[in-house]
Amino acid sequence: DDSYPATSITELVAEEIRIVRQLEDGLELVSSYVQGEEEIQRIEFEYTNDRRLAVREEYRGDDVYTEKYRYGSDGGLLEKRELTNNQLQQRSVYAPFGQEAGAVTAPESTTSFIELFSEGDLVLRVYYNEQKRLLEQVIQQGEVLRERHFED
């Protein structure tokens, strides 16, 4: 966005040099960590038009760690996806649930649920009411193998 000029900051952190490119209002665009002549880590940020974090990509060696965020029309976080080398590792979905919940039927008092993946396959879904765990489902090939309920 041209209406927000970018600046660069360089600081020494332990044995590394951290170079930050950010917008005038402080939103980071890129953080690079350099040791000697080698960039050992780079983090890139993308934002929505209303300046909410949309994508955070972290490059370390040959690996890329990505977080993708989706927001509702009220600005509240609806979904966060975490990927490693383009393979989904975790998906977090927050109430109110809409199309991002897919075919998932959540327990009544659910405020969020997290799905964990192994090699791209869904293996665990955990439902929460605020920070309190309500239900865990172990999943294999799309089918719930077993459930564990948690009491109040």
GROMACS .gro file of C-alpha atoms in nm:
model
  152
    1ASP     CA    1   0.000   0.000   0.000
    2ASP     CA    2   0.166   0.322  -0.118
    3SER     CA    3  -0.015   0.532   0.142
    4TYR     CA    4   0.204   0.379   0.413
    5PRO     CA    5   0.574   0.435   0.342
    6ALA     CA    6   0.808   0.157   0.449
    7THR     CA    7   1.114   0.193   0.670
    8SER     CA    8   1.395  -0.045   0.767
    9ILE     CA    9   1.539  -0.112   1.112
   10THR     CA   10   1.856  -0.309   1.183
   11GLU     CA   11   1.929  -0.446   1.531
   12LEU     CA   12   2.173  -0.693   1.684
   13VAL     CA   13   2.004  -0.988   1.860
   14ALA     CA   14   2.258  -1.222   2.027
   15GLU     CA   15   2.482  -1.347   1.744
   16GLU     CA   16   2.231  -1.251   1.475
   17ILE     CA   17   2.144  -0.931   1.297
   18ARG     CA   18   1.771  -0.870   1.260
   19ILE     CA   19   1.662  -0.650   0.971
   20VAL     CA   20   1.300  -0.538   0.980
   21ARG     CA   21   1.115  -0.371   0.697
   22GLN     CA   22   0.794  -0.219   0.825
   23LEU     CA   23   0.526   0.027   0.733
   24GLU     CA   24   0.526   0.371   0.889
   25ASP     CA   25   0.257   0.266   1.137
   26GLY     CA   26   0.467  -0.029   1.261
   27LEU     CA   27   0.314  -0.320   1.067
   28GLU     CA   28   0.600  -0.552   0.975
   29LEU     CA   29   0.643  -0.655   0.613
   30VAL     CA   30   0.962  -0.865   0.640
   31SER     CA   31   1.198  -0.967   0.920
   32SER     CA   32   1.533  -1.120   0.823
   33TYR     CA   33   1.777  -1.283   1.062
   34VAL     CA   34   2.134  -1.289   0.936
   35GLN     CA   35   2.436  -1.466   1.085
   36GLY     CA   36   2.759  -1.365   0.918
   37GLU     CA   37   2.675  -1.347   0.548
   38GLU     CA   38   2.392  -1.602   0.564
   39GLU     CA   39   2.023  -1.532   0.607
   40ILE     CA   40   1.912  -1.802   0.851
   41GLN     CA   41   1.548  -1.701   0.881
   42ARG     CA   42   1.306  -1.473   0.699
   43ILE     CA   43   0.948  -1.393   0.800
   44GLU     CA   44   0.711  -1.224   0.555
   45PHE     CA   45   0.375  -1.072   0.646
   46GLU     CA   46   0.066  -0.992   0.436
   47TYR     CA   47  -0.233  -0.793   0.559
   48THR     CA   48  -0.597  -0.751   0.462
   49ASN     CA   49  -0.722  -0.417   0.328
   50ASP     CA   50  -0.831  -0.327   0.681
   51ARG     CA   51  -0.478  -0.403   0.810
   52ARG     CA   52  -0.537  -0.737   0.983
   53LEU     CA   53  -0.273  -1.009   0.952
   54ALA     CA   54  -0.370  -1.238   0.660
   55VAL     CA   55  -0.054  -1.445   0.603
   56ARG     CA   56   0.268  -1.502   0.797
   57GLU     CA   57   0.535  -1.705   0.617
   58GLU     CA   58   0.853  -1.810   0.791
   59TYR     CA   59   1.144  -1.946   0.590
   60ARG     CA   60   1.408  -2.150   0.776
   61GLY     CA   61   1.651  -2.354   0.571
   62ASP     CA   62   1.448  -2.559   0.325
   63ASP     CA   63   1.129  -2.534   0.534
   64VAL     CA   64   0.842  -2.288   0.502
   65TYR     CA   65   0.601  -2.241   0.794
   66THR     CA   66   0.281  -2.061   0.697
   67GLU     CA   67  -0.008  -1.922   0.900
   68LYS     CA   68  -0.321  -1.804   0.714
   69TYR     CA   69  -0.596  -1.604   0.883
   70ARG     CA   70  -0.959  -1.538   0.781
   71TYR     CA   71  -1.186  -1.281   0.943
   72GLY     CA   72  -1.560  -1.226   0.955
   73SER     CA   73  -1.740  -0.911   0.843
   74ASP     CA   74  -1.735  -0.794   1.208
   75GLY     CA   75  -1.354  -0.822   1.209
   76GLY     CA   76  -1.344  -1.124   1.440
   77LEU     CA   77  -1.109  -1.412   1.361
   78LEU     CA   78  -1.294  -1.702   1.195
   79GLU     CA   79  -1.015  -1.937   1.096
   80LYS     CA   80  -0.641  -1.991   1.128
   81ARG     CA   81  -0.454  -2.250   0.921
   82GLU     CA   82  -0.099  -2.362   0.996
   83LEU     CA   83   0.102  -2.531   0.722
   84THR     CA   84   0.453  -2.672   0.693
   85ASN     CA   85   0.592  -2.687   0.340
   86ASN     CA   86   0.239  -2.634   0.203
   87GLN     CA   87   0.097  -2.928   0.403
   88LEU     CA   88  -0.181  -2.849   0.651
   89GLN     CA   89  -0.080  -2.923   1.010
   90GLN     CA   90  -0.350  -2.750   1.213
   91ARG     CA   91  -0.676  -2.564   1.152
   92SER     CA   92  -0.847  -2.357   1.420
   93VAL     CA   93  -1.207  -2.241   1.369
   94TYR     CA   94  -1.380  -1.984   1.592
   95ALA     CA   95  -1.748  -1.909   1.660
   96PRO     CA   96  -1.975  -1.804   1.508
   97PHE     CA   97  -1.938  -2.106   1.281
   98GLY     CA   98  -2.024  -2.065   0.916
   99GLN     CA   99  -1.905  -2.230   0.598
  100GLU     CA  100  -1.547  -2.258   0.735
  101ALA     CA  101  -1.674  -2.525   0.979
  102GLY     CA  102  -1.771  -2.745   0.683
  103ALA     CA  103  -1.972  -3.052   0.777
  104VAL     CA  104  -1.855  -3.039   1.140
  105THR     CA  105  -2.134  -3.048   1.399
  106ALA     CA  106  -1.995  -2.891   1.715
  107PRO     CA  107  -2.130  -2.945   2.068
  108GLU     CA  108  -2.371  -2.667   2.169
  109SER     CA  109  -2.140  -2.461   2.393
  110THR     CA  110  -1.843  -2.476   2.153
  111THR     CA  111  -1.662  -2.146   2.096
  112SER     CA  112  -1.377  -2.295   1.887
  113PHE     CA  113  -1.235  -2.618   1.759
  114ILE     CA  114  -0.892  -2.727   1.643
  115GLU     CA  115  -0.814  -2.992   1.385
  116LEU     CA  116  -0.473  -3.159   1.371
  117PHE     CA  117  -0.339  -3.323   1.055
  118SER     CA  118  -0.072  -3.583   0.983
  119GLU     CA  119   0.063  -3.597   0.628
  120GLY     CA  120  -0.241  -3.401   0.512
  121ASP     CA  121  -0.496  -3.631   0.679
  122LEU     CA  122  -0.722  -3.518   0.964
  123VAL     CA  123  -0.635  -3.721   1.276
  124LEU     CA  124  -0.775  -3.526   1.574
  125ARG     CA  125  -1.046  -3.267   1.637
  126VAL     CA  126  -1.076  -3.092   1.975
  127TYR     CA  127  -1.374  -2.872   2.072
  128TYR     CA  128  -1.345  -2.591   2.327
  129ASN     CA  129  -1.567  -2.357   2.524
  130GLU     CA  130  -1.333  -2.060   2.569
  131GLN     CA  131  -1.013  -2.235   2.690
  132LYS     CA  132  -1.188  -2.541   2.835
  133ARG     CA  133  -1.175  -2.866   2.640
  134LEU     CA  134  -1.521  -3.019   2.577
  135LEU     CA  135  -1.465  -3.309   2.338
  136GLU     CA  136  -1.180  -3.485   2.157
  137GLN     CA  137  -1.236  -3.696   1.849
  138VAL     CA  138  -0.975  -3.932   1.707
  139ILE     CA  139  -1.030  -3.953   1.331
  140GLN     CA  140  -0.905  -4.194   1.066
  141GLN     CA  141  -0.995  -4.176   0.696
  142GLY     CA  142  -1.265  -3.919   0.773
  143GLU     CA  143  -1.442  -4.137   1.034
  144VAL     CA  144  -1.452  -4.074   1.409
  145LEU     CA  145  -1.286  -4.375   1.574
  146ARG     CA  146  -1.340  -4.267   1.933
  147GLU     CA  147  -1.451  -3.972   2.139
  148ARG     CA  148  -1.352  -3.846   2.479
  149HIS     CA  149  -1.589  -3.609   2.663
  150PHE     CA  150  -1.471  -3.372   2.934
  151GLU     CA  151  -1.686  -3.270   3.230
  152ASP     CA  152  -1.742  -2.917   3.357
   0.00000   0.00000   0.00000
